[in-house]
XYZ file of C-alpha atoms in Angstrom:
723
model
C -59.128 -6.191 -90.863
C -59.870 -2.580 -91.692
C -58.314 0.383 -89.869
C -61.569 1.248 -88.105
C -61.994 -2.276 -87.100
C -58.466 -2.425 -85.746
C -58.993 0.697 -83.599
C -62.209 -0.619 -82.065
C -61.843 -2.092 -78.594
C -62.154 -5.781 -78.283
C -64.094 -6.738 -75.188
C -62.748 -10.211 -75.020
C -60.437 -9.722 -72.028
C -60.124 -7.779 -68.817
C -56.870 -6.227 -70.018
C -58.585 -4.770 -73.099
C -61.456 -3.459 -71.001
C -59.148 -1.639 -68.593
C -57.127 -0.157 -71.414
C -60.268 1.067 -73.161
C -61.598 2.739 -70.001
C -58.301 4.422 -69.342
C -58.126 5.878 -72.814
C -61.687 7.059 -72.564
C -60.943 8.926 -69.369
C -63.211 6.752 -67.336
C -62.494 5.287 -63.905
C -59.743 2.747 -63.599
C -60.951 -0.792 -63.168
C -60.756 -2.384 -59.757
C -59.348 -5.438 -61.402
C -55.697 -5.933 -62.167
C -54.693 -7.189 -65.584
C -54.096 -10.913 -65.315
C -50.597 -12.182 -65.878
C -49.856 -14.611 -68.593
C -51.113 -18.120 -68.158
C -49.116 -20.335 -65.789
C -46.841 -17.386 -64.891
C -46.196 -16.913 -61.123
C -47.590 -13.751 -59.599
C -44.514 -12.029 -58.212
C -46.499 -9.612 -56.086
C -48.102 -12.138 -53.753
C -45.798 -15.057 -54.329
C -48.450 -17.390 -55.714
C -49.003 -18.885 -59.126
C -52.390 -17.843 -60.335
C -54.101 -18.496 -63.565
C -55.334 -15.893 -65.997
C -58.041 -13.349 -65.218
C -57.475 -13.504 -61.410
C -58.099 -10.061 -59.832
C -56.099 -8.609 -56.849
C -58.143 -6.359 -54.526
C -57.090 -2.738 -54.072
C -56.667 -3.025 -50.282
C -54.042 -5.733 -50.814
C -52.097 -3.536 -53.159
C -52.455 -0.585 -50.764
C -51.133 -2.650 -47.841
C -48.135 -3.668 -49.856
C -47.463 -0.068 -50.770
C -47.717 1.002 -47.125
C -45.359 -1.761 -46.072
C -42.874 -0.771 -48.751
C -43.087 2.875 -47.672
C -42.654 2.043 -43.975
C -39.669 -0.231 -44.541
C -37.972 2.096 -47.021
C -34.506 3.335 -46.010
C -35.601 6.944 -46.313
C -38.506 6.337 -43.923
C -36.260 4.601 -41.420
C -33.695 7.374 -41.617
C -36.407 9.995 -41.060
C -37.775 8.065 -38.088
C -34.314 7.688 -36.527
C -33.706 11.394 -37.063
C -36.972 12.358 -35.349
C -36.457 9.975 -32.435
C -32.818 10.965 -32.035
C -33.475 14.683 -31.765
C -36.508 14.171 -29.539
C -34.364 12.008 -27.295
C -31.726 14.728 -27.225
C -34.284 17.131 -25.738
C -35.613 14.611 -23.213
C -32.136 13.382 -22.293
C -30.880 16.953 -21.978
C -33.733 17.729 -19.603
C -32.867 14.668 -17.533
C -29.192 15.647 -17.422
C -29.946 19.249 -16.433
C -32.355 18.036 -13.756
C -29.702 15.643 -12.445
C -27.148 18.432 -12.299
C -29.606 20.700 -10.496
C -30.429 17.935 -8.032
C -26.753 17.266 -7.366
C -26.168 20.963 -6.861
C -28.981 21.324 -4.353
C -28.555 18.050 -2.468
C -25.783 15.884 -1.109
C -26.405 13.146 -3.694
C -22.949 13.635 -5.229
C -21.237 13.089 -1.904
C -23.319 9.981 -1.192
C -22.269 8.482 -4.533
C -18.603 9.170 -3.858
C -18.865 7.653 -0.369
C -20.420 4.470 -1.758
C -17.752 4.243 -4.464
C -14.942 4.707 -1.929
C -16.429 2.089 0.396
C -16.798 -0.343 -2.495
C -13.134 0.195 -3.360
C -12.137 -0.357 0.272
C -10.719 3.178 0.598
C -12.015 4.165 4.013
C -9.892 7.322 4.138
C -11.475 8.666 0.963
C -14.919 7.659 2.252
C -14.307 9.579 5.482
C -13.075 12.594 3.529
C -16.176 12.636 1.304
C -18.383 12.194 4.361
C -16.778 15.239 5.928
C -17.274 17.227 2.717
C -20.922 16.177 2.677
C -21.333 17.269 6.273
C -19.819 20.666 5.463
C -22.149 21.005 2.456
C -25.220 20.231 4.553
C -24.144 22.689 7.232
C -23.659 25.447 4.663
C -27.026 24.648 3.075
C -28.745 24.774 6.471
C -27.163 28.138 7.166
C -28.397 29.503 3.836
C -31.925 28.335 4.620
C -31.788 29.963 8.031
C -30.679 33.168 6.365
C -33.742 33.046 4.108
C -36.006 33.377 7.140
C -34.667 36.820 7.958
C -34.055 37.832 4.367
C -37.445 39.645 3.856
C -36.741 41.914 6.777
C -33.229 42.615 5.576
C -34.412 43.215 2.024
C -37.149 45.602 3.177
C -34.730 47.495 5.400
C -32.203 47.741 2.614
C -34.871 48.895 0.167
C -36.065 51.572 2.587
C -32.542 52.799 3.199
C -31.889 52.772 -0.507
C -35.046 54.702 -1.295
C -34.325 57.380 1.303
C -30.713 57.646 0.250
C -31.642 57.784 -3.432
C -34.281 60.428 -2.934
C -31.933 62.464 -0.807
C -29.188 62.155 -3.358
C -31.461 63.257 -6.195
C -32.672 66.220 -4.119
C -29.138 67.336 -3.327
C -28.148 66.912 -6.952
C -31.175 68.988 -8.022
C -30.353 71.725 -5.545
C -26.778 71.848 -6.780
C -28.006 72.014 -10.378
C -30.501 74.762 -9.574
C -27.802 76.810 -7.860
C -25.443 76.317 -10.796
C -28.044 77.294 -13.428
C -29.857 79.827 -11.214
C -33.097 78.120 -12.232
C -35.232 76.931 -9.278
C -37.156 74.505 -11.450
C -33.975 72.459 -12.024
C -34.371 71.092 -8.497
C -36.711 68.448 -9.950
C -34.622 67.768 -13.069
C -32.696 64.694 -11.675
C -35.919 63.122 -10.416
C -37.620 63.777 -13.767
C -34.645 62.208 -15.549
C -35.009 59.071 -13.434
C -38.732 58.981 -14.198
C -37.983 59.298 -17.913
C -35.418 56.513 -17.697
C -37.953 54.241 -16.006
C -40.504 55.081 -18.685
C -37.998 54.247 -21.403
C -37.173 50.937 -19.742
C -40.887 50.133 -19.563
C -41.210 50.849 -23.288
C -38.244 48.644 -24.075
C -39.547 45.810 -21.911
C -42.994 46.164 -23.498
C -41.495 45.836 -26.969
C -39.148 42.955 -26.090
C -41.453 41.041 -23.760
C -43.685 39.562 -26.427
C -40.901 38.104 -28.623
C -38.999 37.002 -25.514
C -42.002 35.107 -24.191
C -42.533 33.556 -27.610
C -38.874 32.607 -28.092
C -38.117 31.658 -24.479
C -39.474 28.096 -24.603
C -37.739 27.469 -27.903
C -34.455 28.726 -26.496
C -34.886 26.423 -23.507
C -35.583 23.481 -25.816
C -32.547 24.392 -27.908
C -30.381 24.448 -24.789
C -31.690 21.058 -23.640
C -31.148 19.694 -27.143
C -27.535 20.913 -27.135
C -26.866 19.263 -23.759
C -28.439 16.001 -24.892
C -26.577 16.031 -28.188
C -23.255 16.638 -26.443
C -23.873 13.673 -24.131
C -25.348 11.495 -26.916
C -28.520 11.032 -24.852
C -30.402 8.938 -27.381
C -30.943 5.219 -28.040
C -27.916 3.583 -29.583
C -29.823 2.492 -32.681
C -30.986 6.054 -33.313
C -27.519 7.634 -33.160
C -25.601 8.382 -36.363
C -23.273 5.648 -37.515
C -20.216 7.751 -36.663
C -21.419 8.391 -33.108
C -23.045 5.058 -32.365
C -21.266 3.001 -29.719
C -22.050 -0.651 -29.586
C -22.051 -2.231 -26.183
C -19.357 -4.862 -26.009
C -20.431 -8.433 -25.646
C -20.134 -9.562 -22.016
C -17.107 -11.711 -21.321
C -18.325 -15.156 -20.283
C -16.389 -18.384 -19.662
C -17.594 -19.870 -22.940
C -16.363 -16.846 -24.914
C -12.930 -16.974 -23.252
C -12.560 -20.720 -23.813
C -13.620 -20.384 -27.457
C -11.114 -17.552 -27.952
C -8.356 -19.732 -26.481
C -9.396 -22.722 -28.585
C -9.141 -20.661 -31.773
C -5.828 -19.087 -30.788
C -3.802 -21.296 -33.089
C -1.897 -23.251 -30.437
C -2.311 -26.961 -31.322
C -1.549 -28.223 -27.821
C -4.068 -25.829 -26.292
C -6.763 -26.665 -28.830
C -6.289 -30.409 -28.366
C -6.353 -30.150 -24.570
C -9.614 -28.175 -24.625
C -11.252 -30.788 -26.851
C -10.220 -33.594 -24.498
C -11.498 -31.850 -21.367
C -14.819 -33.167 -20.127
C -15.994 -29.688 -19.097
C -15.028 -28.147 -22.472
C -12.208 -26.134 -20.882
C -14.164 -24.468 -18.077
C -11.714 -25.772 -15.466
C -8.957 -23.669 -17.052
C -10.563 -20.414 -15.928
C -10.596 -18.752 -12.557
C -13.426 -16.433 -11.519
C -14.134 -13.598 -13.949
C -14.087 -10.511 -11.730
C -14.803 -6.866 -12.436
C -11.627 -4.797 -12.618
C -12.121 -1.115 -13.359
C -13.452 -0.583 -16.882
C -13.130 -4.278 -17.722
C -12.834 -7.760 -16.284
C -9.923 -9.907 -15.169
C -9.517 -13.676 -15.304
C -6.687 -16.126 -14.599
C -6.182 -18.838 -17.218
C -4.438 -22.062 -16.118
C -2.856 -23.470 -19.254
C -2.823 -27.241 -19.784
C 0.396 -29.240 -19.763
C 2.360 -28.827 -22.969
C 1.298 -25.195 -23.535
C 3.600 -22.410 -22.366
C 2.678 -18.892 -21.328
C 4.983 -17.486 -24.023
C 2.820 -19.007 -26.755
C -0.243 -17.213 -25.429
C 1.526 -13.905 -24.756
C 2.890 -13.888 -28.304
C -0.674 -14.102 -29.714
C -2.152 -11.144 -27.886
C -3.664 -9.558 -30.994
C -5.368 -12.758 -32.132
C -6.740 -13.403 -28.653
C -8.130 -9.855 -28.540
C -9.822 -10.286 -31.900
C -11.279 -13.619 -30.795
C -12.730 -11.836 -27.770
C -14.207 -9.069 -29.919
C -11.723 -6.450 -28.755
C -8.901 -4.363 -30.166
C -5.367 -5.352 -29.258
C -4.869 -2.440 -26.878
C -8.017 -3.485 -24.962
C -6.521 -6.818 -23.847
C -3.514 -6.947 -21.494
C -1.779 -10.206 -20.682
C 0.733 -10.982 -17.954
C 2.143 -14.013 -16.199
C 0.314 -14.684 -12.930
C 2.145 -15.878 -9.784
C 0.807 -19.423 -10.208
C 2.682 -21.735 -12.578
C 1.482 -21.950 -16.200
C -1.076 -19.232 -15.541
C -1.797 -16.208 -17.710
C -3.690 -13.265 -16.228
C -5.887 -11.535 -18.813
C -7.446 -8.117 -18.343
C -10.139 -7.379 -20.926
C -11.457 -3.835 -21.250
C -14.967 -2.826 -22.189
C -15.023 -1.760 -25.830
C -13.966 1.875 -26.152
C -13.394 2.347 -22.427
C -9.682 3.092 -22.810
C -10.403 5.906 -25.247
C -12.338 7.873 -22.637
C -10.447 10.661 -20.779
C -9.559 10.032 -17.146
C -10.107 13.563 -15.866
C -7.824 16.306 -14.546
C -5.048 15.867 -12.013
C -5.770 16.354 -8.294
C -3.070 19.043 -8.390
C -5.368 21.084 -10.632
C -8.549 20.445 -8.650
C -7.246 20.767 -5.079
C -5.497 23.999 -4.200
C -4.664 22.659 -0.737
C -2.481 19.834 -2.073
C 0.512 18.931 0.088
C 3.389 16.529 -0.458
C 5.731 14.522 1.717
C 8.874 13.202 0.060
C 9.426 10.435 2.573
C 5.947 9.057 3.228
C 3.733 10.538 0.518
C 2.728 9.159 -2.864
C 2.294 11.271 -5.977
C -1.064 11.017 -7.822
C 0.117 10.053 -11.298
C -3.108 8.772 -12.878
C -5.178 5.582 -12.949
C -4.291 1.995 -13.692
C -6.341 -0.225 -15.972
C -8.422 -1.456 -13.059
C -9.591 2.097 -12.431
C -7.647 2.475 -9.184
C -5.618 5.595 -8.487
C -1.957 5.062 -9.403
C 0.079 6.511 -6.538
C 3.864 6.446 -6.772
C 6.445 6.775 -4.000
C 9.493 8.868 -4.949
C 11.488 8.465 -1.739
C 15.167 7.761 -2.538
C 14.366 6.399 -5.991
C 16.175 7.044 -9.252
C 13.785 7.230 -12.195
C 13.880 6.856 -15.970
C 11.021 7.783 -18.332
C 11.436 7.045 -22.016
C 9.334 6.769 -25.159
C 8.881 8.092 -28.659
C 8.786 11.816 -29.328
C 5.614 13.803 -28.620
C 3.912 11.073 -26.605
C 3.704 12.847 -23.223
C 7.095 12.142 -21.639
C 7.774 15.683 -20.450
C 4.185 16.140 -19.209
C 4.378 12.885 -17.225
C 7.717 13.826 -15.668
C 6.631 17.396 -14.956
C 3.489 16.293 -13.116
C 5.650 14.374 -10.614
C 7.962 17.357 -10.177
C 5.017 19.696 -9.526
C 3.720 17.361 -6.831
C 7.123 16.897 -5.201
C 7.774 20.646 -5.225
C 4.948 21.071 -2.706
C 7.416 19.636 -0.148
C 9.567 22.688 0.571
C 12.361 20.543 2.039
C 13.153 19.098 -1.414
C 15.742 20.889 -3.556
C 15.223 20.577 -7.315
C 17.872 21.106 -9.989
C 16.564 20.821 -13.536
C 18.203 20.608 -16.963
C 15.871 20.722 -19.972
C 17.936 19.904 -23.046
C 15.042 20.622 -25.390
C 14.611 24.215 -24.354
C 11.142 25.101 -25.638
C 9.872 26.349 -22.291
C 8.185 23.203 -20.949
C 10.013 23.684 -17.643
C 9.834 27.472 -17.472
C 7.153 27.146 -14.792
C 9.808 25.850 -12.350
C 11.719 29.134 -12.301
C 11.647 30.338 -8.723
C 11.123 26.727 -7.593
C 14.251 24.931 -8.788
C 17.614 26.214 -7.589
C 19.182 25.438 -10.989
C 17.373 25.608 -14.330
C 19.213 24.867 -17.595
C 17.185 25.225 -20.793
C 18.525 24.636 -24.299
C 19.751 21.959 -26.731
C 23.274 23.198 -27.526
C 26.637 21.848 -26.360
C 26.903 24.765 -23.943
C 23.696 23.630 -22.272
C 25.014 20.051 -22.159
C 28.109 21.386 -20.385
C 25.933 23.195 -17.855
C 23.802 20.074 -17.329
C 26.971 17.999 -16.824
C 28.357 20.464 -14.304
C 24.984 20.405 -12.520
C 25.263 16.626 -12.210
C 28.883 16.883 -11.058
C 27.840 19.375 -8.396
C 25.345 16.765 -7.280
C 28.187 14.227 -7.024
C 30.244 16.650 -4.910
C 27.266 17.242 -2.625
C 26.751 13.487 -2.382
C 30.400 12.938 -1.419
C 30.199 15.681 1.209
C 27.181 14.008 2.727
C 28.795 10.567 2.634
C 31.733 11.926 4.660
C 29.480 13.528 7.265
C 29.210 12.002 10.754
C 26.994 8.974 11.123
C 23.402 9.880 11.845
C 23.454 13.145 9.904
C 20.175 13.991 8.169
C 20.165 15.686 4.764
C 17.357 17.352 2.799
C 16.391 15.602 -0.443
C 18.183 16.703 -3.607
C 16.652 15.647 -6.937
C 18.616 16.192 -10.158
C 16.354 16.121 -13.231
C 17.504 15.945 -16.846
C 14.838 15.962 -19.548
C 15.882 14.912 -23.071
C 18.953 13.211 -21.628
C 19.719 11.631 -25.015
C 21.089 15.042 -26.032
C 23.708 14.778 -23.276
C 24.614 11.186 -24.126
C 24.969 12.130 -27.791
C 26.886 15.384 -27.337
C 30.403 15.731 -28.736
C 31.473 18.598 -26.445
C 35.013 18.168 -25.052
C 36.462 20.041 -22.093
C 39.879 21.627 -21.624
C 41.097 18.415 -20.025
C 40.255 16.558 -23.274
C 37.488 14.624 -21.506
C 34.133 14.526 -23.326
C 31.138 15.976 -21.556
C 28.680 13.685 -23.338
C 28.776 10.245 -24.871
C 28.062 6.768 -23.582
C 31.665 5.709 -22.933
C 33.333 5.459 -19.547
C 35.193 8.739 -20.178
C 31.949 10.742 -20.467
C 31.679 13.214 -17.596
C 27.859 13.232 -17.717
C 27.682 9.432 -17.729
C 30.208 9.141 -14.896
C 28.271 11.655 -12.783
C 24.952 9.825 -13.279
C 26.635 6.479 -12.595
C 28.208 7.777 -9.370
C 24.842 9.049 -8.081
C 23.162 5.773 -9.027
C 25.788 3.894 -7.010
C 25.577 5.767 -3.708
C 23.283 8.786 -3.981
C 20.092 7.327 -2.547
C 21.782 6.644 0.812
C 22.124 10.412 1.364
C 18.899 11.541 -0.377
C 20.528 12.465 -3.716
C 18.631 11.022 -6.700
C 18.436 11.502 -10.464
C 15.428 11.538 -12.782
C 16.011 11.245 -16.521
C 13.684 11.541 -19.500
C 14.874 10.353 -22.891
C 13.655 9.379 -26.353
C 14.093 6.195 -28.393
C 16.264 4.188 -25.989
C 19.315 2.615 -27.635
C 22.745 1.617 -26.370
C 24.107 4.834 -27.893
C 21.760 7.384 -26.342
C 20.980 5.471 -23.138
C 23.885 3.316 -21.867
C 22.998 0.025 -20.207
C 24.734 0.929 -16.956
C 22.752 4.164 -16.769
C 19.301 2.750 -17.506
C 19.659 -0.247 -15.210
C 20.639 1.921 -12.249
C 17.094 3.298 -11.921
C 14.593 2.058 -9.372
C 11.573 3.207 -11.423
C 11.598 2.564 -15.160
C 8.623 3.840 -17.139
C 7.981 3.768 -20.843
C 5.511 5.420 -23.165
C 4.796 3.955 -26.594
C 7.891 2.514 -28.310
C 8.519 1.209 -31.802
C 10.044 -2.208 -31.195
C 10.268 -4.925 -28.589
C 14.037 -4.420 -28.324
C 13.457 -0.808 -27.294
C 10.882 -1.984 -24.751
C 13.479 -4.324 -23.229
C 15.962 -1.456 -22.960
C 13.360 0.796 -21.382
C 11.818 -1.410 -18.685
C 14.014 -4.522 -18.667
C 13.908 -8.038 -20.070
C 12.113 -9.528 -17.074
C 9.113 -7.189 -17.368
C 8.766 -7.726 -21.137
C 9.098 -11.497 -20.796
C 6.298 -11.414 -18.218
C 3.931 -9.566 -20.548
C 4.715 -5.833 -20.240
C 4.430 -4.368 -23.738
C 4.989 -0.632 -24.209
C 5.687 -1.375 -27.882
C 2.047 -2.494 -28.200
C 0.699 0.919 -27.235
C -0.787 3.030 -30.040
C 1.334 5.969 -31.149
C -0.661 9.186 -31.050
C -3.695 7.557 -29.414
C -2.158 6.411 -26.114
C -0.393 9.650 -25.228
C 0.476 9.782 -21.558
C -0.031 6.024 -21.066
C 2.972 4.526 -19.269
C 4.111 0.992 -18.608
C 5.909 1.222 -15.256
C 8.280 -1.419 -13.875
C 10.236 -1.439 -10.634
C 9.375 -0.350 -7.134
C 7.628 2.817 -6.101
C 4.276 1.580 -7.439
C 2.205 -1.043 -5.676
C 2.172 -4.213 -7.774
C 0.244 -7.410 -7.219
C 2.385 -10.419 -6.251
C 4.177 -11.622 -9.350
C 3.029 -8.651 -11.438
C 6.022 -7.388 -13.483
C 4.704 -3.950 -14.391
C 1.650 -1.753 -14.312
C 0.028 0.311 -17.058
C -0.850 3.835 -15.920
C -2.935 6.404 -17.783
C -1.372 9.592 -16.436
C -3.117 12.874 -15.735
C -2.292 15.615 -18.226
C -1.423 19.021 -16.786
C -1.452 21.751 -19.429
C 1.066 24.594 -19.499
C -1.523 27.043 -18.157
C -2.472 24.724 -15.293
C 1.224 24.107 -14.598
C 1.772 27.866 -14.273
C -1.109 28.150 -11.788
C 0.234 25.259 -9.715
C 3.748 26.707 -9.876
C 2.486 30.050 -8.540
C 1.082 28.266 -5.484
C 4.391 26.444 -4.988
C 6.423 29.658 -5.303
C 4.257 31.209 -2.600
C 5.323 28.374 -0.291
C 8.967 28.493 -1.373
C 9.425 32.211 -0.902
C 13.022 33.326 -1.388
C 14.196 30.594 -3.780
C 16.522 32.023 -6.437
C 16.949 30.061 -9.636
C 20.303 30.309 -11.363
C 20.205 29.577 -15.043
C 23.900 28.751 -15.372
C 26.075 26.501 -13.269
C 28.533 28.365 -11.050
C 31.530 26.581 -9.587
C 31.067 26.213 -5.836
C 33.350 28.246 -3.602
C 35.510 25.952 -1.472
C 35.766 26.772 2.208
C 39.303 27.411 3.512
C 39.105 25.391 6.725
C 42.697 26.141 7.758
C 42.206 29.888 7.491
C 38.896 29.686 9.400
C 40.563 27.718 12.217
C 43.388 30.265 12.389
C 40.833 33.060 12.518
C 38.840 31.602 15.445
C 42.062 30.876 17.453
C 43.172 34.480 17.094
C 46.002 35.486 19.452
C 45.475 32.656 21.922
C 48.566 30.470 22.301
C 46.539 27.325 22.200
C 42.806 26.521 22.257
C 41.048 23.321 23.221
C 39.494 21.455 20.295
C 36.044 21.672 21.893
C 36.319 25.468 22.014
C 37.565 25.561 18.418
C 34.500 23.620 17.282
C 32.191 25.997 19.146
C 33.891 29.060 17.642
C 33.691 27.551 14.133
C 29.958 26.895 14.578
C 29.451 30.539 15.527
C 31.501 31.602 12.493
C 29.513 29.512 9.968
C 26.615 27.442 11.261
C 25.894 25.938 7.831
C 29.410 24.625 7.278
C 30.592 23.837 10.795
C 27.377 23.315 12.743
C 27.570 19.545 12.391
C 31.351 19.165 12.805
C 32.833 16.757 15.326
C 36.371 16.177 16.537
C 36.864 13.711 13.659
C 35.986 16.390 11.077
C 38.359 18.856 12.728
C 41.177 16.305 12.813
C 40.569 15.385 9.152
C 40.784 19.048 8.100
C 44.207 19.408 9.824
C 45.707 16.073 8.786
C 48.965 16.551 6.848
C 49.312 20.244 7.684
C 51.669 19.851 10.648
C 49.112 21.537 12.912
C 47.240 18.440 14.062
C 45.601 18.487 17.508
C 47.858 17.385 20.382
C 47.419 16.646 24.069
C 48.055 19.409 26.543
C 47.506 18.693 30.228
C 45.534 15.596 29.219
C 43.169 17.436 26.831
C 43.291 17.838 23.047
C 44.261 21.306 21.892
C 45.429 23.202 18.791
C 48.491 25.471 18.838
C 48.354 28.933 17.320
C 51.962 28.894 16.067
C 51.554 25.550 14.300
C 48.449 26.798 12.484
C 50.293 29.947 11.317
C 53.308 27.916 10.174
C 50.947 25.619 8.185
C 49.359 28.635 6.514
C 52.753 30.140 5.666
C 53.990 26.838 4.246
C 50.865 26.465 2.102
C 51.190 30.015 0.774
C 54.853 29.418 -0.072
C 53.947 26.229 -1.939
C 51.217 28.065 -3.877
C 53.619 30.861 -4.814
C 56.250 28.407 -6.020
C 53.683 26.554 -8.127
C 52.506 29.811 -9.715
C 56.071 30.900 -10.504
C 56.886 27.575 -12.121
């Protein structure tokens, strides 16, 4: 074949025809080149023979489908819908806020929520707040009726006063410049100012009108974006929250079947109802659900409690979103299952921050500490209860302890003595509230904290020796970072250690003494400590507390030291909390908190009160506790010389009846002697040789015997000093 013949198009096939037309610049054929014979057509999924044409509309439809289903197209569509939804959702949110602000809808919602929770007191309180809101709104509307008249009158008065002021100013200016025309200068200046404002408004008005709607849309978009007011599928992957699968009986039974307990799995297979009889009713409980699981014979509760993580994963939850405990019924595990992500949501500020009228009652009140997992308010009674809060460092221990102190300080009858052995200023807000405030980590501060505790023991002993029926104000001794005291090596002049966990430790002995008998006379201790061990938290000290609370801990052994073996064996697990993520979450065992029958402990998400909020609250407390002086170092108490006081009130009388002596002592010092009885007077004179005796059938005290007792005591003191 020649070269010219080779270049000539061969019209024997559709493929050659299309190629020839393309080279010639002509229109492209409407026919597609046929695939090879007996080769499947990949485009339409069929096997067609040679020379079979595919219409253009088919190829166009495929191209459109490919473009619509492309990832870039989907991403663009999600982006457009997401940001449009932000604007619409932001408008809905702003409208809802405006509606709540103008109507009593907020109060109605709170009333319904309180009634649903069975809290009639809260419902009544919200009803009263709603009534007050409606009354204030009605008054504002009544004021609007007379507002035009008041506005017109005010405008008239303002105009007259303004004109008069400008005239007087012009006259003064004319007199000063000796130019009569300056009388109108202030008025002309005002006119010029108004003209300038009109010019400015004229220039700005156009752009403002043009930009105003866009600024409004931008504001609505920002509100909607902040609240993620868009469909879940349109949100970015990092912000998308997937609704958790509802917990149903079949899901729970399947999770138990796959738990890895052979006895449990076999029993479920043998049950005619596929395990449904194991479950009690699944009830709503706060931000989750709760269900009791009756285990079959041969399966213990310990086996299920030990597989908490696997059970959570079988339920489609994280470990921290499933809490297990032993129910009161035999062989029954109570499971609380949170909605996915619900425990990562904040619980809101403390009532102490929101309500400036907060009051407290040490005996009958309950401190608002936070919320339990069921969403109910966690209220704790502090009356005559020793308390221990422990946990790892920087997990919210001091903040949790301080929030209780700030509530209790609202009761002005309570005396607070505080030792902060960390000393970074967390407790500085209590200056002017606490009567003693020790701050610092050194041995000197440990000594002061020990002496503070020992003063508490002396006060406790004084109260224990008081007449029966005496009433004493509450005294709470607080030591934060108590592990510093237990680990201190400071030794006193008497060779006794201030710190340490041994029986010779003065700090330990003081805490132990108050634990033994302090609550009977309203003397209690609160301790906060880190990483509980036998060295920095002796067993006798930690087990003497009525309330034992723990933040996140590292091991199960630490959890047992913190809240006790019984609570951990029954399912309490502070060591399962997440370090850094569950700050301020406490597992609380003991009394003081309302627990369901058989419930060993309760998990509380505490309110966080920042340092700034704590200062504001403390200022309100100081206003109520006017006159409280805080000493920052422990001063040895001055002992009262009862013998000298008795001699002073007898004076020159030969003898005085004991009843008269008691009256004179009460006049001398009401604080010390106001509650004295004959028994106290007799005890003060026992062994002195000046004891009361009968004279004419009545008990009396002789002046000469009292003076001889004083002289003998002074002689003994002088001899001891000389030796």
